[in-house]
CSV table of C-alpha atoms (C1' of nucleotides) in Angstrom, one decimal:
chain,number,residue,atom,x,y,z
A,566,MET,CA,-0.1,0.1,0.0
A,567,PRO,CA,1.4,3.4,-1.0
A,568,ASN,CA,2.2,5.8,1.8
A,569,ARG,CA,0.4,9.0,1.4
A,570,ARG,CA,2.0,10.6,4.3
A,571,ASP,CA,5.6,10.1,3.0
A,572,LEU,CA,5.8,13.8,1.6
A,573,SER,CA,8.8,14.4,-0.9
A,574,HIS,CA,8.9,17.7,0.8
A,575,VAL,CA,7.2,19.8,3.3
A,576,GLY,CA,3.5,21.0,2.8
A,577,VAL,CA,2.2,19.3,-0.1
A,578,ALA,CA,0.1,16.1,-0.1
A,579,THR,CA,1.5,14.2,-3.1
A,580,THR,CA,-0.1,11.4,-4.9
A,581,ARG,CA,0.9,10.9,-8.4
A,582,GLN,CA,-2.2,12.3,-10.2
A,583,GLU,CA,-2.3,15.1,-7.7
A,584,GLN,CA,1.1,15.9,-8.6
A,585,LYS,CA,0.5,15.8,-12.2
A,586,GLU,CA,-2.4,18.0,-12.0
A,587,ARG,CA,-0.3,20.5,-10.0
A,588,THR,CA,2.1,20.8,-12.6
A,589,ARG,CA,-0.6,21.0,-15.2
A,590,GLN,CA,-1.9,24.0,-13.4
A,591,ALA,CA,1.6,25.5,-13.2
A,592,ILE,CA,1.9,25.1,-16.9
A,593,LEU,CA,-1.5,27.0,-17.3
A,594,ALA,CA,-0.3,29.7,-14.9
A,595,ALA,CA,3.0,30.3,-16.6
A,596,ALA,CA,1.4,30.4,-19.9
A,597,LEU,CA,-1.1,32.9,-18.9
A,598,GLU,CA,1.7,35.0,-17.2
A,599,LEU,CA,3.9,35.0,-20.2
A,600,THR,CA,1.1,35.4,-22.7
A,601,SER,CA,0.1,38.7,-21.0
A,602,GLU,CA,3.3,40.1,-22.1
A,603,GLN,CA,4.0,38.9,-25.6
A,604,GLY,CA,0.9,37.1,-26.8
A,605,PHE,CA,0.4,33.4,-27.4
A,606,ALA,CA,1.5,33.2,-30.9
A,607,GLY,CA,4.8,34.5,-29.7
A,608,LEU,CA,5.2,32.2,-26.8
A,609,SER,CA,7.4,29.3,-27.1
A,610,LEU,CA,7.4,25.8,-25.7
A,611,ARG,CA,10.7,26.3,-24.1
A,612,GLN,CA,9.7,29.7,-22.5
A,613,VAL,CA,6.9,27.8,-20.7
A,614,ALA,CA,9.1,25.1,-19.6
A,615,ARG,CA,11.6,27.5,-18.3
A,616,GLU,CA,9.1,29.4,-16.4
A,617,VAL,CA,7.6,26.3,-14.7
A,618,GLY,CA,11.1,25.0,-13.9
A,619,PHE,CA,10.9,22.1,-16.5
A,620,VAL,CA,13.1,20.7,-19.0
A,621,PRO,CA,11.5,21.3,-22.5
A,622,THR,CA,10.4,17.9,-23.3
A,623,ALA,CA,8.6,17.4,-20.0
A,624,PHE,CA,6.0,19.6,-21.8
A,625,TYR,CA,4.8,16.7,-23.8
A,626,ARG,CA,3.7,14.7,-20.8
A,627,HIS,CA,0.9,17.3,-20.3
A,628,PHE,CA,0.0,18.7,-23.9
A,629,ASP,CA,0.3,17.3,-27.3
A,630,SER,CA,1.1,20.8,-28.7
A,631,MET,CA,1.1,24.4,-27.9
A,632,GLU,CA,-2.1,24.6,-29.6
A,633,GLN,CA,-3.7,22.3,-27.2
A,634,LEU,CA,-2.4,24.4,-24.4
A,635,GLY,CA,-4.1,27.3,-26.1
A,636,LEU,CA,-7.5,25.5,-26.1
A,637,ALA,CA,-7.0,24.6,-22.4
A,638,LEU,CA,-6.3,28.3,-21.6
A,639,VAL,CA,-9.4,29.3,-23.3
A,640,GLU,CA,-11.5,26.8,-21.3
A,641,GLN,CA,-10.0,27.8,-18.0
A,642,SER,CA,-10.3,31.6,-18.8
A,643,PHE,CA,-14.0,31.6,-19.4
A,644,VAL,CA,-14.7,29.7,-16.1
A,645,PRO,CA,-15.1,32.8,-14.1
A,646,LEU,CA,-17.3,34.5,-16.8
A,647,ARG,CA,-19.6,31.6,-16.9
A,648,HIS,CA,-19.9,31.5,-13.1
A,649,MET,CA,-20.6,35.2,-13.1
A,650,LEU,CA,-23.5,34.8,-15.6
A,651,ARG,CA,-25.0,31.6,-13.8
A,652,ASP,CA,-24.9,33.3,-10.5
A,653,ALA,CA,-26.7,36.3,-12.1
A,654,ARG,CA,-29.5,34.0,-13.4
A,655,ARG,CA,-29.8,32.0,-10.1
A,656,ASP,CA,-30.3,35.1,-8.2
A,657,PRO,CA,-32.6,37.5,-10.5
A,658,ALA,CA,-32.1,40.9,-9.0
A,659,THR,CA,-34.8,43.6,-9.0
A,660,TYR,CA,-35.5,45.0,-12.3
A,661,ASP,CA,-34.4,48.5,-11.9
A,662,ASP,CA,-31.0,47.7,-10.2
A,663,VAL,CA,-30.1,44.8,-12.4
A,664,ILE,CA,-28.1,47.2,-14.7
A,665,SER,CA,-25.8,48.9,-12.3
A,666,ALA,CA,-25.4,45.6,-10.4
A,667,SER,CA,-24.4,43.9,-13.5
A,668,ALA,CA,-21.8,46.8,-14.2
A,669,GLN,CA,-20.2,46.3,-10.8
A,670,VAL,CA,-20.2,42.5,-11.0
A,671,LEU,CA,-18.4,42.6,-14.1
A,672,HIS,CA,-15.9,45.0,-12.8
A,673,ARG,CA,-15.2,42.9,-9.9
A,674,VAL,CA,-14.8,39.7,-11.9
A,675,VAL,CA,-12.5,41.4,-14.5
A,676,LEU,CA,-10.3,42.8,-11.7
A,677,ALA,CA,-10.1,39.3,-9.9
A,678,ASN,CA,-9.3,37.5,-13.0
A,679,ARG,CA,-7.2,40.2,-14.9
A,680,SER,CA,-4.8,38.1,-16.7
A,681,ARG,CA,-7.6,35.8,-17.9
A,682,PHE,CA,-9.5,38.5,-19.6
A,683,VAL,CA,-6.1,39.9,-21.1
A,684,PHE,CA,-5.9,36.3,-22.7
A,685,ILE,CA,-9.4,36.4,-24.0
A,686,ALA,CA,-8.9,39.8,-25.4
A,687,ARG,CA,-5.6,39.2,-26.9
A,688,GLU,CA,-6.3,35.9,-28.3
A,689,ARG,CA,-9.8,36.5,-29.5
A,690,PHE,CA,-8.1,37.7,-32.9
A,691,GLY,CA,-4.8,36.5,-32.1
A,692,GLY,CA,-2.4,34.3,-34.4
A,693,VAL,CA,-3.7,30.7,-33.5
A,694,ALA,CA,-6.8,29.8,-35.5
A,695,ALA,CA,-8.0,27.1,-33.2
A,696,VAL,CA,-7.9,29.3,-30.1
A,697,ARG,CA,-9.7,32.1,-32.0
A,698,ALA,CA,-12.4,29.7,-32.9
A,699,ALA,CA,-12.9,28.4,-29.3
A,700,ILE,CA,-13.1,32.0,-28.1
A,701,ARG,CA,-15.8,32.8,-30.7
A,702,HIS,CA,-17.6,29.7,-29.7
A,703,GLU,CA,-17.7,30.6,-26.1
A,704,LEU,CA,-19.0,34.0,-26.9
A,705,GLN,CA,-21.6,32.7,-29.1
A,706,LEU,CA,-22.9,30.6,-26.3
A,707,PHE,CA,-23.4,33.8,-24.2
A,708,VAL,CA,-25.3,35.4,-27.0
A,709,THR,CA,-27.8,32.4,-27.2
A,710,ASP,CA,-28.0,32.1,-23.3
A,711,LEU,CA,-28.8,35.8,-23.0
A,712,THR,CA,-31.2,35.4,-25.9
A,713,THR,CA,-33.3,33.1,-24.0
A,714,ASP,CA,-33.1,35.5,-20.9
A,715,LEU,CA,-34.3,38.3,-22.7
A,716,GLU,CA,-37.1,36.4,-24.3
A,717,ARG,CA,-38.9,36.5,-20.8
A,718,PHE,CA,-38.7,40.2,-20.4
A,719,ALA,CA,-42.1,41.5,-20.6
A,720,GLN,CA,-41.2,44.4,-23.0
A,721,LEU,CA,-39.6,42.0,-25.6
A,722,GLN,CA,-42.4,39.4,-25.7
A,723,HIS,CA,-43.7,40.6,-29.2
A,724,TRP,CA,-40.3,41.0,-30.6
A,725,SER,CA,-39.2,38.9,-33.6
A,726,ALA,CA,-36.4,36.3,-32.6
A,727,ASP,CA,-34.1,38.0,-34.9
A,728,ASP,CA,-34.6,41.2,-33.0
A,729,VAL,CA,-34.1,39.7,-29.5
A,730,GLN,CA,-31.0,38.1,-30.7
A,731,MET,CA,-29.7,41.3,-32.1
A,732,ALA,CA,-30.3,42.9,-28.8
A,733,ALA,CA,-28.4,40.0,-26.9
A,734,ARG,CA,-25.5,40.4,-29.2
A,735,LEU,CA,-25.6,44.1,-28.7
A,736,PHE,CA,-25.2,43.4,-24.9
A,737,VAL,CA,-22.7,40.9,-25.3
A,738,ASN,CA,-20.4,43.1,-27.5
A,739,LEU,CA,-20.9,45.8,-24.8
A,740,MET,CA,-19.7,43.3,-22.1
A,741,VAL,CA,-16.8,42.3,-24.2
A,742,SER,CA,-15.8,46.0,-25.3
A,743,THR,CA,-16.1,46.9,-21.4
A,744,ALA,CA,-13.9,44.2,-20.2
A,745,GLU,CA,-11.4,45.0,-22.8
A,746,ARG,CA,-11.6,48.6,-21.7
A,747,LEU,CA,-11.2,47.7,-18.0
A,748,VAL,CA,-8.4,45.5,-18.8
A,749,GLU,CA,-6.4,47.9,-20.7
A,750,THR,CA,-6.7,50.4,-17.9
A,751,PRO,CA,-4.1,50.0,-15.1
A,752,SER,CA,-6.1,48.8,-12.0
A,753,GLU,CA,-4.3,51.7,-9.9
A,754,ALA,CA,-6.2,54.3,-12.1
A,755,VAL,CA,-9.3,54.0,-9.8
A,756,ARG,CA,-10.9,57.2,-11.4
A,757,GLU,CA,-10.9,56.0,-14.8
A,758,GLN,CA,-12.0,52.5,-13.7
A,759,GLU,CA,-15.0,54.0,-12.2
A,760,GLN,CA,-15.6,56.0,-15.2
A,761,ILE,CA,-15.8,52.9,-17.1
A,762,VAL,CA,-18.2,51.4,-14.8
A,763,THR,CA,-20.6,54.3,-14.9
A,764,ASP,CA,-20.2,54.6,-18.8
A,765,VAL,CA,-21.3,51.0,-19.2
A,766,THR,CA,-24.1,51.5,-16.7
A,767,ARG,CA,-25.3,54.4,-18.7
A,768,GLN,CA,-24.8,52.5,-22.0
A,769,MET,CA,-27.1,49.7,-20.7
A,770,ARG,CA,-29.6,52.0,-19.5
A,771,LEU,CA,-29.6,53.8,-22.9
A,772,ILE,CA,-30.2,50.5,-24.7
A,773,VAL,CA,-32.9,49.5,-22.2
A,774,ILE,CA,-34.7,52.8,-22.9
A,775,GLY,CA,-34.5,51.9,-26.6
A,776,PHE,CA,-36.4,48.7,-25.8
A,777,ALA,CA,-39.5,50.7,-24.8
A,778,GLY,CA,-39.6,52.7,-28.0
A,779,TRP,CA,-38.8,49.9,-30.3
A,780,ARG,CA,-41.3,48.8,-32.9
A,781,PRO,CA,-40.7,45.6,-34.7
A,782,ARG,CA,-40.9,45.7,-38.4
B,91,MET,CA,22.3,64.9,-65.5
B,92,PRO,CA,20.5,61.7,-64.7
B,93,ASN,CA,18.7,60.0,-67.5
B,94,ARG,CA,15.2,59.1,-66.1
B,95,ARG,CA,14.5,57.2,-69.4
B,96,ASP,CA,17.1,54.8,-68.8
B,97,LEU,CA,15.0,52.3,-66.9
B,98,SER,CA,16.6,49.3,-65.3
B,99,HIS,CA,13.8,47.1,-66.6
B,100,VAL,CA,10.5,47.6,-68.6
B,101,GLY,CA,7.5,49.4,-67.3
B,102,VAL,CA,8.3,51.2,-64.1
B,103,ALA,CA,9.4,54.8,-64.0
B,104,THR,CA,12.4,54.8,-61.4
B,105,THR,CA,13.8,57.8,-59.8
B,106,ARG,CA,15.6,56.5,-56.8
B,107,GLN,CA,13.2,57.7,-54.2
B,108,GLU,CA,10.4,56.4,-56.3
B,109,GLN,CA,12.1,53.0,-56.1
B,110,LYS,CA,12.5,53.3,-52.3
B,111,GLU,CA,9.1,54.1,-51.7
B,112,ARG,CA,8.0,51.3,-53.9
B,113,THR,CA,9.8,48.7,-51.9
B,114,ARG,CA,8.5,50.2,-48.6
B,115,GLN,CA,5.1,49.8,-49.9
B,116,ALA,CA,6.2,46.2,-50.9
B,117,ILE,CA,7.3,45.5,-47.2
B,118,LEU,CA,4.0,47.1,-45.8
B,119,ALA,CA,2.0,44.7,-48.2
B,120,ALA,CA,4.0,41.7,-47.4
B,121,ALA,CA,3.9,42.2,-43.7
B,122,LEU,CA,0.1,42.8,-43.8
B,123,GLU,CA,-0.3,39.7,-45.7
B,124,LEU,CA,1.8,37.5,-43.5
B,125,THR,CA,0.5,39.0,-40.4
B,126,SER,CA,-3.3,38.0,-41.5
B,127,GLU,CA,-2.0,34.5,-41.1
B,128,GLN,CA,0.0,34.3,-38.1
B,129,GLY,CA,-0.2,37.8,-36.1
B,130,PHE,CA,2.4,40.5,-36.1
B,131,ALA,CA,4.2,39.3,-32.9
B,132,GLY,CA,4.9,35.9,-34.6
B,133,LEU,CA,6.3,37.6,-37.6
B,134,SER,CA,10.0,37.7,-38.4
B,135,LEU,CA,11.9,40.1,-40.0
B,136,ARG,CA,13.5,37.4,-42.3
B,137,GLN,CA,10.0,36.3,-43.2
B,138,VAL,CA,9.2,39.7,-44.3
B,139,ALA,CA,12.5,39.9,-46.4
B,140,ARG,CA,11.9,36.4,-48.0
B,141,GLU,CA,8.2,37.6,-49.2
B,142,VAL,CA,9.5,40.9,-50.6
B,143,GLY,CA,12.4,39.1,-52.1
B,144,PHE,CA,14.9,40.8,-50.1
B,145,VAL,CA,18.1,39.8,-48.3
B,146,PRO,CA,17.3,40.3,-44.6
B,147,THR,CA,19.6,43.1,-44.0
B,148,ALA,CA,18.0,45.3,-46.5
B,149,PHE,CA,15.2,45.5,-44.2
B,150,TYR,CA,17.0,48.0,-42.1
B,151,ARG,CA,17.3,50.5,-45.0
B,152,HIS,CA,13.5,51.0,-44.5
B,153,PHE,CA,12.8,50.5,-40.8
B,154,ASP,CA,14.9,50.6,-37.7
B,155,SER,CA,13.0,47.6,-36.3
B,156,MET,CA,9.9,45.3,-36.6
B,157,GLU,CA,8.2,47.8,-34.0
B,158,GLN,CA,8.6,50.6,-36.3
B,159,LEU,CA,7.0,48.4,-39.1
B,160,GLY,CA,4.2,48.0,-36.9
B,161,LEU,CA,3.6,51.5,-36.2
B,162,ALA,CA,3.8,52.2,-40.0
B,163,LEU,CA,1.1,49.4,-40.4
B,164,VAL,CA,-1.2,51.1,-38.0
B,165,GLU,CA,-0.9,54.4,-39.5
B,166,GLN,CA,-1.6,52.9,-43.0
B,167,SER,CA,-4.5,50.7,-41.9
B,168,PHE,CA,-6.4,53.6,-40.2
B,169,VAL,CA,-6.2,55.8,-43.5
B,170,PRO,CA,-9.5,54.2,-45.2
B,171,LEU,CA,-11.4,54.4,-41.9
B,172,ARG,CA,-10.3,58.0,-41.4
B,173,HIS,CA,-11.4,58.8,-44.9
B,174,MET,CA,-14.9,57.1,-44.4
B,175,LEU,CA,-15.6,59.2,-41.5
B,176,ARG,CA,-14.3,62.4,-43.2
B,177,ASP,CA,-16.5,61.7,-46.3
B,178,ALA,CA,-19.4,61.1,-43.9
B,179,ARG,CA,-19.0,64.4,-42.1
B,180,ARG,CA,-18.4,66.5,-45.4
B,181,ASP,CA,-21.8,65.2,-47.2
B,182,PRO,CA,-24.3,65.0,-44.1
B,183,ALA,CA,-27.0,62.6,-45.1
B,184,THR,CA,-30.7,63.3,-44.2
B,185,TYR,CA,-31.4,62.4,-40.7
B,186,ASP,CA,-33.3,59.2,-41.0
B,187,ASP,CA,-31.4,57.6,-43.4
B,188,VAL,CA,-27.9,58.3,-41.9
B,189,ILE,CA,-28.1,55.0,-39.8
B,190,SER,CA,-28.6,52.6,-42.4
B,191,ALA,CA,-26.3,54.5,-44.8
B,192,SER,CA,-23.6,54.6,-42.3
B,193,ALA,CA,-24.0,50.7,-41.9
B,194,GLN,CA,-23.7,50.0,-45.6
B,195,VAL,CA,-20.7,52.3,-45.9
B,196,LEU,CA,-18.9,50.6,-43.0
B,197,HIS,CA,-19.7,47.1,-44.8
B,198,ARG,CA,-18.4,48.4,-48.1
B,199,VAL,CA,-15.1,49.8,-46.6
B,200,VAL,CA,-14.4,46.9,-44.5
B,201,LEU,CA,-14.9,44.6,-47.5
B,202,ALA,CA,-12.6,46.7,-49.6
B,203,ASN,CA,-9.9,46.9,-47.1
B,204,ARG,CA,-10.1,43.4,-45.4
B,205,SER,CA,-6.6,42.8,-44.5
B,206,ARG,CA,-6.3,46.3,-42.8
B,207,PHE,CA,-9.1,45.6,-40.6
B,208,VAL,CA,-7.8,42.1,-39.8
B,209,PHE,CA,-4.7,43.8,-38.6
B,210,ILE,CA,-6.4,46.3,-36.5
B,211,ALA,CA,-8.4,43.9,-34.9
B,212,ARG,CA,-5.7,41.3,-34.3
B,213,GLU,CA,-3.1,44.0,-33.0
B,214,ARG,CA,-5.4,46.1,-30.9
B,215,PHE,CA,-4.6,43.6,-28.1
B,216,GLY,CA,-1.8,42.1,-29.8
B,217,GLY,CA,1.8,41.2,-28.5
B,218,VAL,CA,3.5,44.5,-29.3
B,219,ALA,CA,2.8,47.2,-26.7
B,220,ALA,CA,3.7,50.2,-28.9
B,221,VAL,CA,1.4,48.8,-31.6
B,222,ARG,CA,-1.6,48.5,-29.1
B,223,ALA,CA,-0.8,52.0,-27.9
B,224,ALA,CA,-1.0,53.6,-31.4
B,225,ILE,CA,-4.3,51.8,-32.2
B,226,ARG,CA,-5.9,52.8,-28.9
B,227,HIS,CA,-4.8,56.2,-29.6
B,228,GLU,CA,-6.5,56.3,-33.1
B,229,LEU,CA,-9.7,55.0,-31.8
B,230,GLN,CA,-9.7,57.6,-29.1
B,231,LEU,CA,-9.5,60.1,-31.8
B,232,PHE,CA,-12.8,58.8,-33.3
B,233,VAL,CA,-14.5,59.1,-30.1
B,234,THR,CA,-13.6,62.8,-29.4
B,235,ASP,CA,-14.4,63.5,-33.2
B,236,LEU,CA,-17.7,61.7,-32.9
B,237,THR,CA,-18.4,63.4,-29.5
B,238,THR,CA,-18.2,66.9,-31.0
B,239,ASP,CA,-20.5,65.7,-33.9
B,240,LEU,CA,-23.0,64.5,-31.5
B,241,GLU,CA,-23.1,67.8,-29.6
B,242,ARG,CA,-24.5,69.3,-32.7
B,243,PHE,CA,-27.6,67.1,-32.7
B,244,ALA,CA,-30.9,68.8,-31.4
B,245,GLN,CA,-31.8,66.0,-29.2
B,246,LEU,CA,-28.5,66.0,-27.2
B,247,GLN,CA,-28.0,69.8,-26.9
B,248,HIS,CA,-29.0,69.4,-23.2
B,249,TRP,CA,-26.9,66.4,-22.2
B,250,SER,CA,-23.8,66.7,-20.1
B,251,ALA,CA,-20.4,66.5,-21.8
B,252,ASP,CA,-19.8,63.1,-20.0
B,253,ASP,CA,-23.0,61.6,-21.5
B,254,VAL,CA,-22.3,62.8,-25.0
B,255,GLN,CA,-19.0,61.1,-24.9
B,256,MET,CA,-20.4,58.0,-23.3
B,257,ALA,CA,-22.6,57.8,-26.2
B,258,ALA,CA,-20.0,58.5,-28.7
B,259,ARG,CA,-18.0,55.6,-27.1
B,260,LEU,CA,-21.0,53.4,-27.5
B,261,PHE,CA,-21.2,54.1,-31.2
B,262,VAL,CA,-17.4,53.5,-31.7
B,263,ASN,CA,-17.4,50.4,-29.7
B,264,LEU,CA,-20.4,49.1,-32.0
B,265,MET,CA,-18.3,50.3,-35.1
B,266,VAL,CA,-15.3,48.3,-33.9
B,267,SER,CA,-17.4,45.1,-33.0
B,268,THR,CA,-19.1,45.2,-36.1
B,269,ALA,CA,-16.0,45.5,-38.2
B,270,GLU,CA,-14.5,42.5,-36.2
B,271,ARG,CA,-17.6,40.7,-36.8
B,272,LEU,CA,-17.5,41.2,-40.6
B,273,VAL,CA,-13.8,40.4,-40.7
B,274,GLU,CA,-14.3,37.1,-38.9
B,275,THR,CA,-17.2,36.1,-41.5
B,276,PRO,CA,-16.0,34.9,-44.8
B,277,SER,CA,-16.7,37.4,-47.4
B,278,GLU,CA,-18.6,34.7,-49.4
B,279,ALA,CA,-21.1,34.1,-46.8
B,280,VAL,CA,-23.3,37.0,-48.2
B,281,ARG,CA,-26.2,36.0,-46.3
B,282,GLU,CA,-24.5,36.2,-42.9
B,283,GLN,CA,-22.5,39.5,-44.0
B,284,GLU,CA,-26.1,41.0,-44.7
B,285,GLN,CA,-27.3,39.8,-41.3
B,286,ILE,CA,-24.5,41.8,-39.7
B,287,VAL,CA,-25.3,44.8,-41.7
B,288,THR,CA,-29.1,44.7,-40.6
B,289,ASP,CA,-27.7,44.1,-37.1
B,290,VAL,CA,-25.9,47.0,-36.6
B,291,THR,CA,-28.6,49.1,-38.5
B,292,ARG,CA,-31.2,47.9,-35.8
B,293,GLN,CA,-28.7,48.4,-32.9
B,294,MET,CA,-27.8,51.9,-33.9
B,295,ARG,CA,-31.5,52.7,-34.2
B,296,LEU,CA,-32.1,51.1,-30.8
B,297,ILE,CA,-29.5,53.4,-29.4
B,298,VAL,CA,-30.9,56.5,-31.1
B,299,ILE,CA,-34.5,55.6,-29.7
B,300,GLY,CA,-32.8,55.6,-26.5
B,301,PHE,CA,-31.5,59.2,-26.9
B,302,ALA,CA,-35.2,60.3,-27.2
B,303,GLY,CA,-36.0,58.9,-23.6
B,304,TRP,CA,-32.7,59.8,-22.0
B,305,ARG,CA,-32.8,62.1,-19.1
B,306,PRO,CA,-29.6,63.3,-17.8
B,307,ARG,CA,-28.8,63.2,-14.1
C,72,DT,C1',9.1,-7.1,-1.2
C,73,DT,C1',9.1,-6.8,-6.3
C,74,DC,C1',8.5,-4.6,-10.4
C,75,DG,C1',6.1,-1.8,-14.2
C,76,DT,C1',4.7,2.7,-15.4
C,77,DG,C1',5.2,7.3,-16.3
C,78,DA,C1',6.6,12.2,-14.9
C,79,DG,C1',10.8,14.4,-15.5
C,80,DT,C1',16.1,14.5,-17.4
C,81,DG,C1',19.8,15.6,-20.6
C,82,DA,C1',22.2,15.5,-24.8
C,83,DA,C1',21.7,16.2,-29.6
C,84,DC,C1',19.9,17.5,-34.2
C,85,DA,C1',18.4,20.6,-37.9
C,86,DT,C1',16.6,24.7,-38.5
C,87,DG,C1',15.1,29.7,-37.8
C,88,DT,C1',16.3,34.0,-35.8
C,89,DG,C1',18.4,39.2,-35.3
C,90,DT,C1',22.3,41.8,-36.4
C,91,DG,C1',27.3,43.2,-37.7
C,92,DC,C1',30.2,43.8,-41.4
C,93,DA,C1',32.7,44.6,-45.9
C,94,DC,C1',31.2,44.7,-50.1
C,95,DC,C1',28.9,46.0,-54.7
C,96,DG,C1',26.6,48.9,-58.6
C,97,DT,C1',24.3,52.6,-59.8
C,98,DA,C1',21.4,56.9,-59.6
C,99,DA,C1',22.0,61.6,-58.4
C,100,DC,C1',24.8,65.2,-57.8
C,101,DA,C1',29.0,68.4,-58.3
D,872,DT,C1',32.7,63.7,-66.2
D,873,DG,C1',34.0,62.2,-62.1
D,874,DT,C1',32.5,61.3,-56.9
D,875,DT,C1',29.4,60.2,-53.6
D,876,DA,C1',25.3,58.5,-51.2
D,877,DC,C1',22.9,54.7,-50.7
D,878,DG,C1',19.7,50.5,-51.6
D,879,DG,C1',20.8,46.0,-51.7
D,880,DT,C1',24.3,41.6,-51.2
D,881,DG,C1',26.5,37.8,-48.8
D,882,DC,C1',28.6,35.9,-45.2
D,883,DA,C1',29.1,35.2,-40.4
D,884,DC,C1',28.0,34.7,-35.7
D,885,DA,C1',25.8,33.6,-31.5
D,886,DC,C1',21.9,32.5,-30.1
D,887,DA,C1',16.7,30.2,-29.5
D,888,DT,C1',13.3,27.1,-31.2
D,889,DG,C1',10.7,22.0,-31.7
D,890,DT,C1',11.4,17.2,-31.6
D,891,DT,C1',14.1,12.7,-31.2
D,892,DC,C1',15.7,9.4,-28.2
D,893,DA,C1',17.6,6.8,-24.4
D,894,DC,C1',17.8,7.5,-19.6
D,895,DT,C1',16.5,7.8,-14.3
D,896,DC,C1',14.0,7.0,-10.4
D,897,DA,C1',10.1,7.0,-7.2
D,898,DC,C1',5.0,6.1,-6.9
D,899,DG,C1',1.7,2.6,-6.6
D,900,DA,C1',0.0,-1.9,-7.6
D,901,DA,C1',1.0,-6.9,-7.0
DNA sequence: TTCGTGAGTGAACATGTGTGCACCGTAACA
DNA sequence: TGTTACGGTGCACACATGTTCACTCACGAA
């Protein structure tokens, strides 16, 4: 029987698969860190290995290629965003406040996961086609989810399906643009960060006002 | 006296600076072409040289570094967009049609300058910091220009300066997002291209409807 | 206690890279 | 008609890169 208490060093409990998972996470973290400086396309396998404390060939024990790493990073980077939207749906805020609440939640999530959002923004149109496609797919999921959410709103009940999706896309675009704006503004610039939050609040409000006056054709 | 008719080969009139300008343009074109496949950060000086038909060191006769090339590409890529907006201002369309006219003009300009828009979209958050900054600056110029344009609209006369700029930013975001959408949709997919145009038309209309109901705080 | 599996090693390879340097040929000037 | 300035060449260098292969050695099952 294996002795799970025979630790190789202090502190970390180490079964074999735990260790593997841990270095996998280390690879993801290192790649995210390096990508935020130079972009994923300009990232080399050897750089990742060096950052992790690897020999280059050990990389292949975890990923077949850099492209696979990129896809894993997309997956990982969208997790906080998916959670944010899931929570928002689970706990439906009062109608009037939902706008400014959303803006502030977005702000908080972006700040707490800065490097992941940098990755998404940077690689959305970056050099690796497979990564681009994966990100586009994730964003499209948001559009369809939000479309079904919007269909429940009273004001939009008589809209055509096309129009509802158009509105959903407008919101998702706004979310993406805002996340990009937040990410390209240094987090110390508190004043400008707040300006972005009030901007997106007003922009959403402007759009919602538009809802009332919209007449489907 | 130099003999300008003594052409080195057929066809092209060749003064020295004309020739230099021509190869400079060739470099820009080659770089744009290659960037659309792999991103500027992953583009090497030698690749550019190979594509142009150069020896690598000749590159330095035209640009100090790849970074300088990147900045020149930004400058060049924004030209059609600047012209589009200049023309739009010069020839102010009738109020009601200005929206769908703008959408179609944007569509036309993006199609005619596809590779340039790919470059902007890709490098807006790409790996080269100086290039990112240059693109952000150009887009900020659009926001301030559009802000002064919007201030002339009757409906917005009583808005605060902040609100007008917020609205301008919403429009510029929409323009950028739409250009990105157009660019990531194959130009043969006529149906989807048209969907994008009608989407942006409706989205702008939705926002303008919001203008009417907006009450500054 | 034995032993296979598999994460990580280390050397080697062919190839790509940025840049320095001496060099050429000719357009543009005196 | 020289003479020069300069766009482009060719070679060299010291790197960095992806991938191969045979290897170690400890976990974890028997």
